[in-house]
PDB file of C-alpha atoms in Angstrom:
ATOM      1  CA  MET A  23      81.327 133.049  55.265  1.00 57.00           C
ATOM      2  CA  HIS A  24      78.874 131.604  52.850  1.00 65.00           C
ATOM      3  CA  PHE A  25      75.434 132.874  52.052  1.00 75.00           C
ATOM      4  CA  ALA A  26      72.528 130.768  50.897  1.00 72.00           C
ATOM      5  CA  TYR A  27      73.365 129.272  47.517  1.00 64.00           C
ATOM      6  CA  ASP A  28      70.750 131.355  45.742  1.00 85.00           C
ATOM      7  CA  THR A  29      72.280 134.526  47.230  1.00 91.00           C
ATOM      8  CA  GLU A  30      75.784 133.455  46.197  1.00 91.00           C
ATOM      9  CA  ASP A  31      74.566 132.515  42.716  1.00 91.00           C
ATOM     10  CA  VAL A  32      72.893 135.887  42.209  1.00 93.00           C
ATOM     11  CA  LEU A  33      75.904 137.833  43.508  1.00 96.00           C
ATOM     12  CA  GLU A  34      78.316 135.811  41.372  1.00 95.00           C
ATOM     13  CA  SER A  35      76.180 136.455  38.288  1.00 95.00           C
ATOM     14  CA  ASP A  36      76.096 140.149  39.234  1.00 97.00           C
ATOM     15  CA  VAL A  37      79.901 140.161  39.374  1.00 97.00           C
ATOM     16  CA  ALA A  38      80.026 138.510  35.946  1.00 97.00           C
ATOM     17  CA  LEU A  39      77.590 141.088  34.565  1.00 98.00           C
ATOM     18  CA  MET A  40      79.493 144.053  36.023  1.00 97.00           C
ATOM     19  CA  ASN A  41      82.797 142.643  34.804  1.00 97.00           C
ATOM     20  CA  THR A  42      81.603 142.776  31.186  1.00 97.00           C
ATOM     21  CA  ALA A  43      82.074 146.565  31.245  1.00 97.00           C
ATOM     22  CA  PRO A  44      85.076 148.211  29.580  1.00 95.00           C
ATOM     23  CA  GLY A  45      87.908 148.534  32.078  1.00 92.00           C
ATOM     24  CA  ALA A  46      86.623 145.508  33.986  1.00 94.00           C
ATOM     25  CA  SER A  47      86.459 142.872  31.247  1.00 93.00           C
ATOM     26  CA  ARG A  48      89.234 140.496  30.267  1.00 89.00           C
ATOM     27  CA  SER A  49      89.486 142.108  26.838  1.00 90.00           C
ATOM     28  CA  GLY A  50      89.295 145.697  28.082  1.00 90.00           C
ATOM     29  CA  GLU A  51      86.348 146.152  25.719  1.00 95.00           C
ATOM     30  CA  ASP A  52      82.635 146.165  26.453  1.00 97.00           C
ATOM     31  CA  GLU A  53      81.681 142.487  26.432  1.00 97.00           C
ATOM     32  CA  LEU A  54      77.928 143.103  26.515  1.00 98.00           C
ATOM     33  CA  VAL A  55      77.159 144.738  23.188  1.00 98.00           C
ATOM     34  CA  THR A  56      75.213 141.992  21.437  1.00 98.00           C
ATOM     35  CA  ILE A  57      72.129 139.978  22.243  1.00 97.00           C
ATOM     36  CA  LEU A  58      74.231 136.842  21.763  1.00 97.00           C
ATOM     37  CA  GLN A  59      76.667 137.991  24.477  1.00 98.00           C
ATOM     38  CA  LEU A  60      73.723 138.626  26.814  1.00 97.00           C
ATOM     39  CA  ARG A  61      72.261 135.195  26.057  1.00 97.00           C
ATOM     40  CA  ASP A  62      75.597 133.508  26.749  1.00 97.00           C
ATOM     41  CA  LEU A  63      75.994 135.358  30.061  1.00 97.00           C
ATOM     42  CA  LEU A  64      72.496 134.399  31.186  1.00 94.00           C
ATOM     43  CA  GLN A  65      73.006 130.755  30.210  1.00 94.00           C
ATOM     44  CA  GLU A  66      76.371 130.588  31.933  1.00 94.00           C
ATOM     45  CA  HIS A  67      74.810 131.765  35.195  1.00 92.00           C
ATOM     46  CA  GLY A  68      71.589 129.780  34.987  1.00 87.00           C
ATOM     47  CA  TRP A  69      69.120 132.628  34.615  1.00 90.00           C
ATOM     48  CA  SER A  70      65.683 131.379  33.709  1.00 87.00           C
ATOM     49  CA  GLY A  71      62.444 133.045  32.738  1.00 90.00           C
ATOM     50  CA  ARG A  72      61.527 135.610  30.142  1.00 93.00           C
ATOM     51  CA  PHE A  73      64.189 136.598  27.638  1.00 95.00           C
ATOM     52  CA  ASP A  74      62.981 138.940  24.868  1.00 97.00           C
ATOM     53  CA  ARG A  75      66.202 138.851  22.814  1.00 95.00           C
ATOM     54  CA  ASP A  76      65.902 142.393  21.521  1.00 97.00           C
ATOM     55  CA  GLU A  77      67.902 145.616  21.598  1.00 98.00           C
ATOM     56  CA  GLN A  78      65.636 147.217  24.211  1.00 98.00           C
ATOM     57  CA  GLU A  79      66.263 144.369  26.643  1.00 98.00           C
ATOM     58  CA  LEU A  80      70.006 144.581  26.003  1.00 98.00           C
ATOM     59  CA  ALA A  81      69.956 148.342  26.687  1.00 98.00           C
ATOM     60  CA  GLU A  82      67.972 147.806  29.903  1.00 98.00           C
ATOM     61  CA  VAL A  83      70.414 145.151  31.139  1.00 98.00           C
ATOM     62  CA  ARG A  84      73.353 147.447  30.372  1.00 98.00           C
ATOM     63  CA  GLU A  85      71.626 150.091  32.520  1.00 98.00           C
ATOM     64  CA  VAL A  86      71.228 147.543  35.325  1.00 98.00           C
ATOM     65  CA  ARG A  87      74.960 146.840  34.997  1.00 98.00           C
ATOM     66  CA  ARG A  88      75.684 150.544  35.644  1.00 97.00           C
ATOM     67  CA  GLU A  89      73.266 150.620  38.587  1.00 97.00           C
ATOM     68  CA  LEU A  90      74.783 147.504  40.150  1.00 97.00           C
ATOM     69  CA  ARG A  91      78.292 148.942  39.897  1.00 96.00           C
ATOM     70  CA  ARG A  92      77.139 152.082  41.705  1.00 97.00           C
ATOM     71  CA  VAL A  93      75.359 150.111  44.458  1.00 97.00           C
ATOM     72  CA  TRP A  94      78.302 147.688  44.879  1.00 95.00           C
ATOM     73  CA  ALA A  95      80.544 150.579  45.967  1.00 94.00           C
ATOM     74  CA  LEU A  96      78.132 152.078  48.516  1.00 97.00           C
ATOM     75  CA  ASP A  97      78.665 151.919  52.253  1.00 96.00           C
ATOM     76  CA  ARG A  98      76.239 149.772  54.221  1.00 97.00           C
ATOM     77  CA  ASP A  99      73.672 152.451  55.150  1.00 97.00           C
ATOM     78  CA  ALA A 100      73.571 153.894  51.648  1.00 98.00           C
ATOM     79  CA  MET A 101      73.211 150.384  50.242  1.00 98.00           C
ATOM     80  CA  VAL A 102      70.199 149.809  52.514  1.00 98.00           C
ATOM     81  CA  ALA A 103      68.525 152.888  51.016  1.00 98.00           C
ATOM     82  CA  ALA A 104      69.302 151.705  47.468  1.00 97.00           C
ATOM     83  CA  VAL A 105      67.979 148.200  48.155  1.00 97.00           C
ATOM     84  CA  ASN A 106      64.817 149.556  49.778  1.00 97.00           C
ATOM     85  CA  ALA A 107      64.211 151.753  46.730  1.00 96.00           C
ATOM     86  CA  VAL A 108      64.371 148.692  44.455  1.00 95.00           C
ATOM     87  CA  LEU A 109      62.117 146.642  46.740  1.00 94.00           C
ATOM     88  CA  ASP A 110      59.481 149.392  46.737  1.00 94.00           C
ATOM     89  CA  THR A 111      57.794 148.169  43.563  1.00 89.00           C
ATOM     90  CA  ASP A 112      54.633 146.431  42.449  1.00 87.00           C
ATOM     91  CA  GLU A 113      56.795 143.975  40.463  1.00 86.00           C
ATOM     92  CA  LEU A 114      57.892 142.257  43.680  1.00 87.00           C
ATOM     93  CA  ALA A 115      56.360 138.780  43.977  1.00 89.00           C
ATOM     94  CA  PRO A 116      58.619 136.527  46.073  1.00 88.00           C
ATOM     95  CA  HIS A 117      58.086 132.809  45.569  1.00 88.00           C
ATOM     96  CA  LEU A 118      59.966 129.532  45.768  1.00 90.00           C
ATOM     97  CA  ALA A 119      61.008 127.963  42.480  1.00 88.00           C
ATOM     98  CA  ARG A 120      62.813 124.814  41.384  1.00 88.00           C
ATOM     99  CA  HIS A 121      64.245 124.553  37.874  1.00 84.00           C
ATOM    100  CA  ASP A 122      67.257 123.568  35.794  1.00 81.00           C
ATOM    101  CA  GLY A 123      68.500 121.034  38.347  1.00 84.00           C
ATOM    102  CA  LYS A 124      68.480 123.538  41.210  1.00 83.00           C
ATOM    103  CA  ASP A 125      66.588 122.736  44.393  1.00 87.00           C
ATOM    104  CA  TRP A 126      63.970 125.095  45.855  1.00 88.00           C
ATOM    105  CA  HIS A 127      65.234 128.643  45.977  1.00 84.00           C
ATOM    106  CA  LEU A 128      63.759 132.096  46.244  1.00 85.00           C
ATOM    107  CA  HIS A 129      62.808 134.199  43.245  1.00 88.00           C
ATOM    108  CA  ALA A 130      61.867 137.810  43.882  1.00 90.00           C
ATOM    109  CA  SER A 131      59.671 138.329  40.834  1.00 90.00           C
ATOM    110  CA  PRO A 132      57.569 136.325  38.390  1.00 91.00           C
ATOM    111  CA  SER A 133      59.486 134.504  35.657  1.00 89.00           C
ATOM    112  CA  ASP A 134      57.551 136.457  33.013  1.00 93.00           C
ATOM    113  CA  ALA A 135      58.682 139.858  34.350  1.00 94.00           C
ATOM    114  CA  PRO A 136      61.125 141.781  32.128  1.00 96.00           C
ATOM    115  CA  LEU A 137      64.726 140.648  32.526  1.00 96.00           C
ATOM    116  CA  ALA A 138      65.994 144.003  33.848  1.00 97.00           C
ATOM    117  CA  ALA A 139      63.314 144.043  36.565  1.00 95.00           C
ATOM    118  CA  ARG A 140      64.184 140.476  37.570  1.00 95.00           C
ATOM    119  CA  LEU A 141      67.899 141.314  37.715  1.00 96.00           C
ATOM    120  CA  ARG A 142      67.242 144.321  39.948  1.00 96.00           C
ATOM    121  CA  LEU A 143      64.908 142.459  42.297  1.00 95.00           C
ATOM    122  CA  GLU A 144      66.990 139.277  42.557  1.00 94.00           C
ATOM    123  CA  THR A 145      70.032 141.409  43.361  1.00 96.00           C
ATOM    124  CA  ALA A 146      68.103 143.402  45.961  1.00 96.00           C
ATOM    125  CA  PHE A 147      67.030 140.160  47.654  1.00 93.00           C
ATOM    126  CA  ALA A 148      70.612 138.867  47.630  1.00 95.00           C
ATOM    127  CA  LEU A 149      71.862 142.150  49.067  1.00 97.00           C
ATOM    128  CA  VAL A 150      69.292 141.885  51.871  1.00 95.00           C
ATOM    129  CA  ASP A 151      71.187 138.773  53.043  1.00 94.00           C
ATOM    130  CA  VAL A 152      74.524 140.585  52.771  1.00 96.00           C
ATOM    131  CA  LEU A 153      73.230 143.611  54.670  1.00 97.00           C
ATOM    132  CA  ARG A 154      71.534 141.595  57.411  1.00 95.00           C
ATOM    133  CA  ALA A 155      74.751 139.624  57.959  1.00 95.00           C
ATOM    134  CA  ASP A 156      76.777 142.874  58.003  1.00 96.00           C
ATOM    135  CA  GLU A 157      79.014 141.477  55.259  1.00 96.00           C
ATOM    136  CA  THR A 158      79.097 144.363  52.775  1.00 96.00           C
ATOM    137  CA  ASP A 159      82.891 144.409  53.058  1.00 95.00           C
ATOM    138  CA  ARG A 160      82.848 141.197  50.992  1.00 96.00           C
ATOM    139  CA  LEU A 161      81.628 143.209  47.992  1.00 97.00           C
ATOM    140  CA  ARG A 162      84.842 144.702  46.649  1.00 95.00           C
ATOM    141  CA  GLU A 163      86.494 146.457  43.794  1.00 95.00           C
ATOM    142  CA  CYS A 164      89.513 144.774  42.232  1.00 95.00           C
ATOM    143  CA  GLY A 165      92.835 145.670  43.843  1.00 93.00           C
ATOM    144  CA  ALA A 166      94.648 145.932  40.504  1.00 93.00           C
ATOM    145  CA  GLU A 167      95.460 149.559  39.687  1.00 90.00           C
ATOM    146  CA  ASP A 168      94.413 149.240  36.049  1.00 89.00           C
ATOM    147  CA  CYS A 169      91.189 147.270  36.590  1.00 93.00           C
ATOM    148  CA  GLU A 170      87.669 148.487  37.302  1.00 94.00           C
ATOM    149  CA  GLY A 171      86.363 144.986  38.013  1.00 95.00           C
ATOM    150  CA  VAL A 172      84.506 143.868  41.114  1.00 97.00           C
ATOM    151  CA  LEU A 173      84.630 140.705  43.180  1.00 96.00           C
ATOM    152  CA  LEU A 174      82.726 138.802  45.819  1.00 96.00           C
ATOM    153  CA  ASP A 175      85.095 137.675  48.572  1.00 95.00           C
ATOM    154  CA  LEU A 176      83.776 134.494  50.147  1.00 92.00           C
ATOM    155  CA  SER A 177      87.148 133.479  51.559  1.00 92.00           C
ATOM    156  CA  ARG A 178      87.305 132.608  55.239  1.00 91.00           C
ATOM    157  CA  ASN A 179      90.036 135.154  55.988  1.00 92.00           C
ATOM    158  CA  ARG A 180      88.612 137.874  53.723  1.00 91.00           C
ATOM    159  CA  SER A 181      91.819 137.965  51.716  1.00 91.00           C
ATOM    160  CA  LYS A 182      90.594 138.028  48.126  1.00 93.00           C
ATOM    161  CA  ARG A 183      91.852 141.231  46.483  1.00 93.00           C
ATOM    162  CA  PHE A 184      91.556 140.671  42.753  1.00 93.00           C
ATOM    163  CA  CYS A 185      88.696 139.963  40.360  1.00 92.00           C
ATOM    164  CA  SER A 186      90.746 137.344  38.520  1.00 88.00           C
ATOM    165  CA  GLN A 187      93.994 135.427  38.652  1.00 85.00           C
ATOM    166  CA  ARG A 188      95.081 137.497  35.657  1.00 86.00           C
ATOM    167  CA  CYS A 189      94.828 140.722  37.703  1.00 90.00           C
ATOM    168  CA  ALA A 190      96.644 139.105  40.647  1.00 86.00           C
ATOM    169  CA  ASN A 191      99.474 137.903  38.398  1.00 85.00           C
ATOM    170  CA  ARG A 192      99.754 141.243  36.620  1.00 82.00           C
ATOM    171  CA  THR A 193      99.872 143.139  39.941  1.00 82.00           C
ATOM    172  CA  ASN A 194     102.475 140.774  41.376  1.00 79.00           C
ATOM    173  CA  MET A 195     104.621 141.103  38.239  1.00 82.00           C
ATOM    174  CA  THR A 196     104.397 144.906  38.378  1.00 75.00           C
ATOM    175  CA  ALA A 197     105.431 144.895  42.058  1.00 75.00           C
ATOM    176  CA  TYR A 198     108.323 142.536  41.267  1.00 77.00           C
ATOM    177  CA  ARG A 199     109.541 144.797  38.445  1.00 79.00           C
ATOM    178  CA  ARG A 200     109.344 147.847  40.722  1.00 80.00           C
ATOM    179  CA  ARG A 201     111.421 146.082  43.362  1.00 82.00           C
ATOM    180  CA  GLN A 202     113.955 145.044  40.740  1.00 84.00           C
ATOM    181  CA  ALA A 203     114.139 148.572  39.317  1.00 86.00           C
ATOM    182  CA  SER A 204     114.641 150.144  42.741  1.00 83.00           C
ATOM    183  CA  GLY A 205     117.666 147.937  43.427  1.00 69.00           C
ATOM    184  CA  PRO A 206     121.131 149.488  43.704  1.00 62.00           C
ATOM    185  CA  ASP A 207     122.237 151.297  40.549  1.00 55.00           C
ATOM    186  CA  HIS A 208     125.773 151.460  41.757  1.00 46.00           C
ATOM    187  CA  PRO A 209     127.824 149.319  44.077  1.00 50.00           C
ATOM    188  CA  GLY A 210     127.625 150.092  47.765  1.00 46.00           C
ATOM    189  CA  PRO A 211     130.600 150.727  50.106  1.00 49.00           C
ATOM    190  CA  GLY A 212     132.989 147.816  50.195  1.00 49.00           C
ATOM    191  CA  ASP A 213     131.644 146.401  46.905  1.00 49.00           C
ATOM    192  CA  GLU A 214     134.200 148.213  44.782  1.00 47.00           C
ATOM    193  CA  GLY A 215     136.863 146.054  43.266  1.00 42.00           C
TER     194      GLY A 215
END
């Protein structure tokens, strides 16, 4: 299953944003504590428009990160209510845009709206596609026991379980060690010399 590229782009940038939180990040630390880190994240995921580069904006984006994590874990009907609540705003101004080498795609708000408002609205629009396609099961939490990361499973067979290869490798190594440790501690019948 693949969504429209603007939906996939928004959801993938949402995953990246949520996975900057402690317990979800590669470092285990909060990876969104400076304006520079926010700038790098936005550049990496092609966000355009207004960027104030101040502490208030950083705090607002960190709040959006918490909100997204909560919404990501909701069941479909509860997610509909959350999305509708975000869409019920005067800041909503859907329009087609083309920039930074991307073809025409949908923006949910004006490019001069505050970053946090744009993040909320773009995510709500992306989630509309997910909800309408009844694909909320593709929005997952990482399967690694020690990770609070999230993932977007776009695989054909819906088999993606981990937010990163690192989590998959770590989980597989832990399972291997458990199997090795549960092996026979003493020889079985007929194995004695």
